[in-house]
Amino acid sequence: MNKAFDVAIIGGGPAGTAAAITAADLGFSVLLLEAGSFPRHKVCGEFVSAEALSLLASLLRSDDLIASAHRISIARAFLHDHVLPLPVRPAAAPLSRHDLDHALWNAASHRGVVARERSRVKQVRSTADYYEIELEGEELLARSVINAAGRWSNLHNEKRQNEDEWIGLKGHFTEARASTSCDLYFFPGGYCGVLPLDDGTVNAAAMVKPEVARSLKAILSLNAALQARSDTWEPVTMPVSTAPLFFRASQTSQHGMILAGDAAAFIDPFAGDGISMALHSGGLATLALASYLSGKCSFQSAMQSYDRSHRDLIQPALRNASRLRRLLRLPRNLRATAMSLLRIPLLAHAAVQETRVRQR
């Protein structure tokens, strides 16, 4: 382990594993470090948009996980007394992060990636020749580093000021007659998405202001339709939470490291494209680095190439999701009027498509 890897990737979620698999397929030596262990549950809507399904199949070298999942072709937004149907075309798939992350981690290992769990990175230092990656009692070397450790980790050391902070919570529940749609329940100070999985359970994932609620039980009572639906639910998993969640301008590099996934940008979960964005950004980060690692361009040029790709393919979805979030903060009458426009099929389809990662 005292050799220098071509690329070290910090974070074993979808962005990190996508970057690792892409780098290994290109013939580079890859180190993948994850602070936790697999399998695990993560706060996530567990909605995989159609734009990511073919990419995911290529990363896994199998479509077994995808093929076994049913398809979601309609989303419903519950806001006050209104129910707004939103078409999902092409159809998406529900995939538990417990299964998805584990499958991607195993796929990376099978491609020759040196994948290490329970390996928290304490610090990354840049020298003239290498990056020194400090773990507990150990130091490793790499020619380049991709930080896919999430939006807020110990590797982000700048101060947070005046940020709009939220809490994320998730749990799986049994439901006797689960809907076949992805349902979004809005309430003042947040929302909760309910997605039917393939094992007879539903995933309830919420984003809420900390002053509004701090538990799933409290959140389920904040929307009348959600409260009525959840009355017969029985928990299957212990609730998991993450905090703080916050929105910032996109950032594609920091301290000489390329940023991917939520470390680069955090999209509103109601947009349903977080997993897709993570997978695509991880691959884009590695493809940009490939020219540098092959001696075809400078590291600075590689970072600029990734920044352009991120700006052109990913950031439009972030901006459009942010506009929808602002719409939800309008006074009730104005919000109801604006949301009613989504009853027009063409506008509803456009609202969904404009929050998706663009394809090359």
Tab-separated table of C-alpha atoms in Angstrom:
chain	number	residue	atom	x	y	z
A	1	MET	CA	0.000	0.000	0.000
A	2	ASN	CA	3.016	2.357	-0.094
A	3	LYS	CA	2.817	2.820	-3.867
A	4	ALA	CA	1.259	5.904	-5.411
A	5	PHE	CA	-2.157	5.271	-6.920
A	6	ASP	CA	-3.177	7.078	-10.080
A	7	VAL	CA	-6.352	8.288	-8.393
A	8	ALA	CA	-7.664	8.138	-4.841
A	9	ILE	CA	-11.404	8.576	-4.309
A	10	ILE	CA	-12.839	9.556	-0.944
A	11	GLY	CA	-16.405	8.385	-0.388
A	12	GLY	CA	-18.004	5.083	-1.417
A	13	GLY	CA	-21.468	6.278	-2.453
A	14	PRO	CA	-22.747	6.413	-6.048
A	15	ALA	CA	-20.467	9.301	-7.082
A	16	GLY	CA	-17.332	7.734	-5.595
A	17	THR	CA	-17.953	4.227	-6.928
A	18	ALA	CA	-18.894	5.556	-10.380
A	19	ALA	CA	-15.605	7.478	-10.462
A	20	ALA	CA	-13.649	4.435	-9.246
A	21	ILE	CA	-15.189	1.994	-11.736
A	22	THR	CA	-14.703	4.422	-14.632
A	23	ALA	CA	-11.040	4.935	-13.690
A	24	ALA	CA	-10.392	1.193	-13.338
A	25	ASP	CA	-12.021	0.516	-16.713
A	26	LEU	CA	-9.617	3.057	-18.231
A	27	GLY	CA	-6.661	1.128	-16.816
A	28	PHE	CA	-5.691	3.373	-13.905
A	29	SER	CA	-4.762	2.184	-10.421
A	30	VAL	CA	-7.526	3.245	-8.060
A	31	LEU	CA	-7.879	3.574	-4.289
A	32	LEU	CA	-11.432	3.931	-2.928
A	33	LEU	CA	-11.832	4.937	0.727
A	34	GLU	CA	-15.107	4.832	2.669
A	35	ALA	CA	-15.488	5.958	6.281
A	36	GLY	CA	-18.445	3.616	6.906
A	37	SER	CA	-19.169	0.028	5.911
A	38	PHE	CA	-21.565	-1.849	3.641
A	39	PRO	CA	-24.407	-2.672	3.389
A	40	ARG	CA	-25.920	0.423	4.927
A	41	HIS	CA	-28.997	2.629	4.766
A	42	LYS	CA	-28.589	6.246	3.658
A	43	VAL	CA	-31.014	9.147	3.701
A	44	CYS	CA	-32.242	9.200	0.117
A	45	GLY	CA	-35.456	9.192	-1.895
A	46	GLU	CA	-34.168	5.998	-3.611
A	47	PHE	CA	-35.636	7.181	-6.926
A	48	VAL	CA	-33.381	6.472	-9.930
A	49	SER	CA	-34.398	8.486	-12.978
A	50	ALA	CA	-34.401	6.829	-16.385
A	51	GLU	CA	-31.443	8.951	-17.480
A	52	ALA	CA	-29.224	7.006	-15.057
A	53	LEU	CA	-30.444	3.441	-15.597
A	54	SER	CA	-28.261	2.600	-18.630
A	55	LEU	CA	-25.214	4.170	-16.962
A	56	LEU	CA	-25.897	2.183	-13.801
A	57	ALA	CA	-26.191	-1.069	-15.777
A	58	SER	CA	-22.822	-0.418	-17.439
A	59	LEU	CA	-21.175	0.302	-14.089
A	60	LEU	CA	-22.570	-2.875	-12.564
A	61	ARG	CA	-21.981	-4.877	-15.787
A	62	SER	CA	-25.393	-6.293	-15.099
A	63	ASP	CA	-28.984	-5.142	-15.243
A	64	ASP	CA	-30.223	-7.720	-12.738
A	65	LEU	CA	-30.783	-5.165	-9.974
A	66	ILE	CA	-32.496	-2.806	-12.395
A	67	ALA	CA	-34.559	-5.429	-14.199
A	68	SER	CA	-36.069	-6.696	-10.958
A	69	ALA	CA	-37.338	-3.221	-10.023
A	70	HIS	CA	-40.766	-2.052	-11.112
A	71	ARG	CA	-41.101	1.216	-12.996
A	72	ILE	CA	-42.424	4.545	-11.775
A	73	SER	CA	-44.217	6.447	-14.541
A	74	ILE	CA	-46.157	8.970	-12.474
A	75	ALA	CA	-45.404	11.272	-9.558
A	76	ARG	CA	-48.041	13.056	-7.496
A	77	ALA	CA	-47.592	16.281	-5.560
A	78	PHE	CA	-49.888	16.776	-2.546
A	79	LEU	CA	-50.025	20.469	-1.691
A	80	HIS	CA	-52.791	21.815	0.524
A	81	ASP	CA	-56.016	20.433	-0.997
A	82	HIS	CA	-54.519	19.875	-4.431
A	83	VAL	CA	-53.111	16.702	-5.972
A	84	LEU	CA	-50.972	17.406	-9.027
A	85	PRO	CA	-50.025	14.491	-11.306
A	86	LEU	CA	-46.576	14.730	-12.907
A	87	PRO	CA	-45.668	12.318	-15.724
A	88	VAL	CA	-42.308	10.551	-15.435
A	89	ARG	CA	-41.265	9.721	-18.999
A	90	PRO	CA	-39.204	7.654	-19.521
A	91	ALA	CA	-40.112	5.746	-16.381
A	92	ALA	CA	-37.825	5.685	-13.343
A	93	ALA	CA	-36.993	2.807	-10.986
A	94	PRO	CA	-36.983	2.533	-7.165
A	95	LEU	CA	-33.710	1.134	-5.798
A	96	SER	CA	-32.858	0.862	-2.115
A	97	ARG	CA	-29.549	2.538	-1.259
A	98	HIS	CA	-28.892	-0.446	1.020
A	99	ASP	CA	-28.729	-2.636	-2.112
A	100	LEU	CA	-27.519	-0.095	-4.674
A	101	ASP	CA	-24.464	1.158	-2.788
A	102	HIS	CA	-23.419	-2.378	-1.866
A	103	ALA	CA	-23.734	-3.530	-5.489
A	104	LEU	CA	-21.649	-0.595	-6.755
A	105	TRP	CA	-19.010	-1.172	-4.065
A	106	ASN	CA	-18.716	-4.837	-5.034
A	107	ALA	CA	-18.560	-3.917	-8.723
A	108	ALA	CA	-15.637	-1.580	-8.003
A	109	SER	CA	-13.804	-4.314	-6.081
A	110	HIS	CA	-14.354	-6.790	-8.920
A	111	ARG	CA	-12.827	-4.288	-11.375
A	112	GLY	CA	-9.559	-4.257	-9.422
A	113	VAL	CA	-10.185	-1.137	-7.346
A	114	VAL	CA	-8.475	-1.241	-3.938
A	115	ALA	CA	-11.644	-0.581	-1.932
A	116	ARG	CA	-11.317	-0.042	1.822
A	117	GLU	CA	-14.185	0.349	4.248
A	118	ARG	CA	-13.935	1.942	7.709
A	119	SER	CA	-11.153	4.182	6.415
A	120	ARG	CA	-11.837	7.768	7.383
A	121	VAL	CA	-9.572	10.322	5.734
A	122	LYS	CA	-8.286	12.837	8.254
A	123	GLN	CA	-6.415	15.135	5.902
A	124	VAL	CA	-5.176	15.462	2.314
A	125	ARG	CA	-1.935	17.326	1.643
A	126	SER	CA	-0.611	18.309	-1.769
A	127	THR	CA	3.125	18.034	-2.462
A	128	ALA	CA	5.138	18.720	-5.593
A	129	ASP	CA	4.615	15.164	-6.872
A	130	TYR	CA	1.749	13.516	-5.006
A	131	TYR	CA	-1.191	13.917	-2.690
A	132	GLU	CA	-0.566	12.563	0.789
A	133	ILE	CA	-3.729	11.008	2.204
A	134	GLU	CA	-3.671	10.715	5.970
A	135	LEU	CA	-5.710	7.987	7.649
A	136	GLU	CA	-5.618	6.856	11.270
A	137	GLY	CA	-2.010	5.668	11.716
A	138	GLU	CA	-1.367	5.414	7.968
A	139	GLU	CA	-0.484	7.587	5.004
A	140	LEU	CA	-1.111	6.789	1.327
A	141	LEU	CA	-0.049	8.476	-1.903
A	142	ALA	CA	-1.966	9.315	-5.075
A	143	ARG	CA	-1.366	11.345	-8.211
A	144	SER	CA	-4.873	12.813	-8.053
A	145	VAL	CA	-7.812	12.895	-5.637
A	146	ILE	CA	-11.572	12.969	-6.135
A	147	ASN	CA	-13.544	14.039	-3.080
A	148	ALA	CA	-16.981	12.374	-3.160
A	149	ALA	CA	-17.430	12.392	0.622
A	150	GLY	CA	-20.639	14.419	0.632
A	151	ARG	CA	-21.681	18.011	0.978
A	152	TRP	CA	-20.240	18.479	4.430
A	153	SER	CA	-17.335	16.408	5.709
A	154	ASN	CA	-14.191	17.035	7.712
A	155	LEU	CA	-12.430	17.756	4.401
A	156	HIS	CA	-14.495	20.921	3.978
A	157	ASN	CA	-12.913	23.288	6.461
A	158	GLU	CA	-14.386	26.642	5.503
A	159	LYS	CA	-16.845	28.288	7.846
A	160	ARG	CA	-20.581	28.069	7.123
A	161	GLN	CA	-22.349	31.392	7.333
A	162	ASN	CA	-26.009	32.340	6.888
A	163	GLU	CA	-26.904	29.063	5.230
A	164	ASP	CA	-30.416	27.730	4.822
A	165	GLU	CA	-30.125	24.494	6.797
A	166	TRP	CA	-32.395	21.474	6.699
A	167	ILE	CA	-32.588	17.971	8.209
A	168	GLY	CA	-32.919	14.811	6.118
A	169	LEU	CA	-34.710	11.732	7.506
A	170	LYS	CA	-35.657	8.359	6.053
A	171	GLY	CA	-37.318	5.088	7.020
A	172	HIS	CA	-38.857	1.994	5.396
A	173	PHE	CA	-42.400	0.951	6.313
A	174	THR	CA	-44.826	-1.799	5.390
A	175	GLU	CA	-47.895	-0.707	3.469
A	176	ALA	CA	-50.739	-3.079	2.611
A	177	ARG	CA	-51.681	-1.476	-0.702
A	178	ALA	CA	-48.804	0.707	-1.774
A	179	SER	CA	-49.349	3.252	-4.512
A	180	THR	CA	-47.534	2.670	-7.797
A	181	SER	CA	-46.591	6.358	-7.974
A	182	CYS	CA	-43.894	8.431	-6.335
A	183	ASP	CA	-45.796	10.749	-4.004
A	184	LEU	CA	-44.556	14.083	-2.664
A	185	TYR	CA	-46.321	15.551	0.375
A	186	PHE	CA	-45.581	19.239	1.004
A	187	PHE	CA	-46.159	21.211	4.198
A	188	PRO	CA	-44.847	24.511	5.613
A	189	GLY	CA	-41.156	24.017	6.275
A	190	GLY	CA	-40.533	20.891	4.227
A	191	TYR	CA	-41.833	17.852	2.378
A	192	CYS	CA	-41.823	14.060	2.489
A	193	GLY	CA	-41.537	11.711	-0.483
A	194	VAL	CA	-43.055	8.220	-0.395
A	195	LEU	CA	-41.803	5.657	-2.895
A	196	PRO	CA	-42.973	2.023	-3.201
A	197	LEU	CA	-40.099	-0.471	-3.213
A	198	ASP	CA	-40.181	-4.013	-4.572
A	199	ASP	CA	-40.259	-5.866	-1.257
A	200	GLY	CA	-43.703	-4.683	-0.241
A	201	THR	CA	-42.395	-1.689	1.667
A	202	VAL	CA	-42.349	2.042	1.054
A	203	ASN	CA	-39.477	4.452	1.539
A	204	ALA	CA	-40.457	7.657	3.312
A	205	ALA	CA	-37.750	10.311	2.923
A	206	ALA	CA	-38.176	13.865	4.146
A	207	MET	CA	-36.376	17.177	4.134
A	208	VAL	CA	-37.529	19.581	6.833
A	209	LYS	CA	-36.463	22.732	8.611
A	210	PRO	CA	-35.083	21.872	12.080
A	211	GLU	CA	-37.530	24.194	13.824
A	212	VAL	CA	-40.486	22.367	12.174
A	213	ALA	CA	-39.743	18.727	13.080
A	214	ARG	CA	-36.850	16.483	14.057
A	215	SER	CA	-38.354	12.994	13.713
A	216	LEU	CA	-40.181	11.031	11.034
A	217	LYS	CA	-43.092	10.469	13.387
A	218	ALA	CA	-43.557	14.223	13.731
A	219	ILE	CA	-43.163	14.776	9.977
A	220	LEU	CA	-45.865	12.250	9.060
A	221	SER	CA	-48.426	14.393	10.899
A	222	LEU	CA	-47.619	17.621	9.037
A	223	ASN	CA	-49.676	16.802	5.924
A	224	ALA	CA	-53.241	15.530	6.369
A	225	ALA	CA	-53.106	13.154	3.401
A	226	LEU	CA	-49.758	11.741	4.540
A	227	GLN	CA	-50.983	11.317	8.099
A	228	ALA	CA	-54.043	9.382	6.918
A	229	ARG	CA	-51.909	7.193	4.651
A	230	SER	CA	-49.289	6.416	7.282
A	231	ASP	CA	-51.695	5.493	10.092
A	232	THR	CA	-51.371	1.765	9.311
A	233	TRP	CA	-47.655	1.752	8.535
A	234	GLU	CA	-45.314	-0.464	10.501
A	235	PRO	CA	-41.578	0.351	10.567
A	236	VAL	CA	-39.204	-2.089	8.871
A	237	THR	CA	-35.960	-0.192	9.459
A	238	MET	CA	-34.774	2.183	12.124
A	239	PRO	CA	-35.075	5.785	10.906
A	240	VAL	CA	-31.828	7.349	9.720
A	241	SER	CA	-31.093	11.052	9.548
A	242	THR	CA	-28.498	13.469	8.271
A	243	ALA	CA	-27.858	17.106	9.110
A	244	PRO	CA	-27.221	19.753	8.181
A	245	LEU	CA	-28.453	19.783	4.595
A	246	PHE	CA	-27.921	23.102	2.863
A	247	PHE	CA	-27.703	24.617	-0.582
A	248	ARG	CA	-24.683	26.432	-1.959
A	249	ALA	CA	-23.359	27.436	-5.333
A	250	SER	CA	-21.809	24.537	-7.228
A	251	GLN	CA	-18.103	23.995	-6.667
A	252	THR	CA	-16.123	21.517	-8.776
A	253	SER	CA	-12.756	21.652	-7.015
A	254	GLN	CA	-11.287	22.542	-3.651
A	255	HIS	CA	-7.768	22.385	-2.215
A	256	GLY	CA	-6.546	20.734	-5.424
A	257	MET	CA	-9.153	17.958	-5.233
A	258	ILE	CA	-11.920	17.428	-7.782
A	259	LEU	CA	-15.370	17.388	-6.154
A	260	ALA	CA	-18.087	14.969	-7.260
A	261	GLY	CA	-21.622	14.129	-6.162
A	262	ASP	CA	-23.026	16.110	-3.236
A	263	ALA	CA	-19.535	17.440	-2.482
A	264	ALA	CA	-19.848	19.484	-5.679
A	265	ALA	CA	-23.556	20.309	-5.614
A	266	PHE	CA	-26.686	19.288	-3.735
A	267	ILE	CA	-29.931	19.101	-5.718
A	268	ASP	CA	-33.342	19.406	-4.100
A	269	PRO	CA	-34.417	15.829	-3.305
A	270	PHE	CA	-37.929	16.412	-4.668
A	271	ALA	CA	-36.368	16.728	-8.145
A	272	GLY	CA	-35.659	13.003	-8.078
A	273	ASP	CA	-32.284	13.234	-9.818
A	274	GLY	CA	-29.793	13.065	-6.942
A	275	ILE	CA	-28.590	9.506	-7.634
A	276	SER	CA	-28.352	10.181	-11.363
A	277	MET	CA	-26.393	13.384	-10.729
A	278	ALA	CA	-23.988	11.546	-8.441
A	279	LEU	CA	-23.341	8.742	-10.949
A	280	HIS	CA	-22.840	11.144	-13.844
A	281	SER	CA	-20.608	13.574	-11.952
A	282	GLY	CA	-18.377	10.743	-10.716
A	283	GLY	CA	-17.887	9.508	-14.269
A	284	LEU	CA	-17.324	13.024	-15.621
A	285	ALA	CA	-14.682	13.701	-12.956
A	286	THR	CA	-12.703	10.602	-13.915
A	287	LEU	CA	-12.993	11.213	-17.659
A	288	ALA	CA	-11.600	14.718	-17.173
A	289	LEU	CA	-8.718	13.382	-15.068
A	290	ALA	CA	-7.906	10.664	-17.622
A	291	SER	CA	-6.202	13.090	-20.006
A	292	TYR	CA	-3.997	14.399	-17.206
A	293	LEU	CA	-3.126	10.933	-15.908
A	294	SER	CA	-2.240	9.882	-19.467
A	295	GLY	CA	0.082	12.882	-19.855
A	296	LYS	CA	-2.086	14.598	-22.470
A	297	CYS	CA	-2.836	17.770	-20.517
A	298	SER	CA	-2.028	19.600	-17.317
A	299	PHE	CA	-3.935	19.027	-14.099
A	300	GLN	CA	-5.307	22.556	-14.349
A	301	SER	CA	-6.670	21.803	-17.830
A	302	ALA	CA	-8.285	18.628	-16.535
A	303	MET	CA	-10.034	20.540	-13.739
A	304	GLN	CA	-11.241	23.154	-16.216
A	305	SER	CA	-12.594	20.398	-18.492
A	306	TYR	CA	-14.550	18.879	-15.610
A	307	ASP	CA	-15.861	22.284	-14.578
A	308	ARG	CA	-17.197	22.870	-18.111
A	309	SER	CA	-18.865	19.460	-18.239
A	310	HIS	CA	-20.422	19.976	-14.820
A	311	ARG	CA	-21.620	23.451	-15.780
A	312	ASP	CA	-23.136	22.296	-19.087
A	313	LEU	CA	-24.670	18.953	-18.084
A	314	ILE	CA	-25.459	19.115	-14.359
A	315	GLN	CA	-25.844	22.700	-13.219
A	316	PRO	CA	-28.923	23.530	-15.385
A	317	ALA	CA	-30.875	20.918	-13.385
A	318	LEU	CA	-29.673	22.485	-10.132
A	319	ARG	CA	-30.828	25.944	-11.178
A	320	ASN	CA	-34.245	24.702	-12.279
A	321	ALA	CA	-34.758	22.732	-9.063
A	322	SER	CA	-33.837	25.849	-7.098
A	323	ARG	CA	-36.493	27.838	-8.993
A	324	LEU	CA	-39.120	25.258	-8.054
A	325	ARG	CA	-38.006	25.436	-4.413
A	326	ARG	CA	-38.480	29.213	-4.449
A	327	LEU	CA	-41.938	28.736	-5.964
A	328	LEU	CA	-42.911	26.632	-2.934
A	329	ARG	CA	-42.072	29.592	-0.681
A	330	LEU	CA	-44.577	31.923	-2.313
A	331	PRO	CA	-47.650	32.986	-0.321
A	332	ARG	CA	-50.303	30.282	-0.362
A	333	ASN	CA	-52.589	31.859	-2.985
A	334	LEU	CA	-49.735	32.640	-5.376
A	335	ARG	CA	-48.226	29.206	-4.818
A	336	ALA	CA	-51.528	27.474	-5.578
A	337	THR	CA	-51.924	29.491	-8.776
A	338	ALA	CA	-48.387	28.705	-9.925
A	339	MET	CA	-48.692	25.015	-9.068
A	340	SER	CA	-51.999	24.774	-10.954
A	341	LEU	CA	-50.065	25.423	-14.165
A	342	LEU	CA	-48.522	21.993	-13.693
A	343	ARG	CA	-51.897	20.494	-14.513
A	344	ILE	CA	-51.076	21.305	-18.142
A	345	PRO	CA	-49.372	18.087	-19.384
A	346	LEU	CA	-46.766	19.875	-21.487
A	347	LEU	CA	-45.708	22.115	-18.596
A	348	ALA	CA	-45.713	19.205	-16.138
A	349	HIS	CA	-43.453	17.139	-18.410
A	350	ALA	CA	-41.125	20.114	-18.926
A	351	ALA	CA	-40.889	20.705	-15.153
A	352	VAL	CA	-39.702	17.133	-14.658
A	353	GLN	CA	-37.298	17.077	-17.616
A	354	GLU	CA	-35.673	20.393	-16.742
A	355	THR	CA	-34.531	18.998	-13.391
A	356	ARG	CA	-32.675	16.104	-15.049
A	357	VAL	CA	-28.975	15.768	-15.851
A	358	ARG	CA	-28.424	16.620	-19.509
A	359	GLN	CA	-27.021	13.938	-21.778
A	360	ARG	CA	-23.949	14.469	-23.952
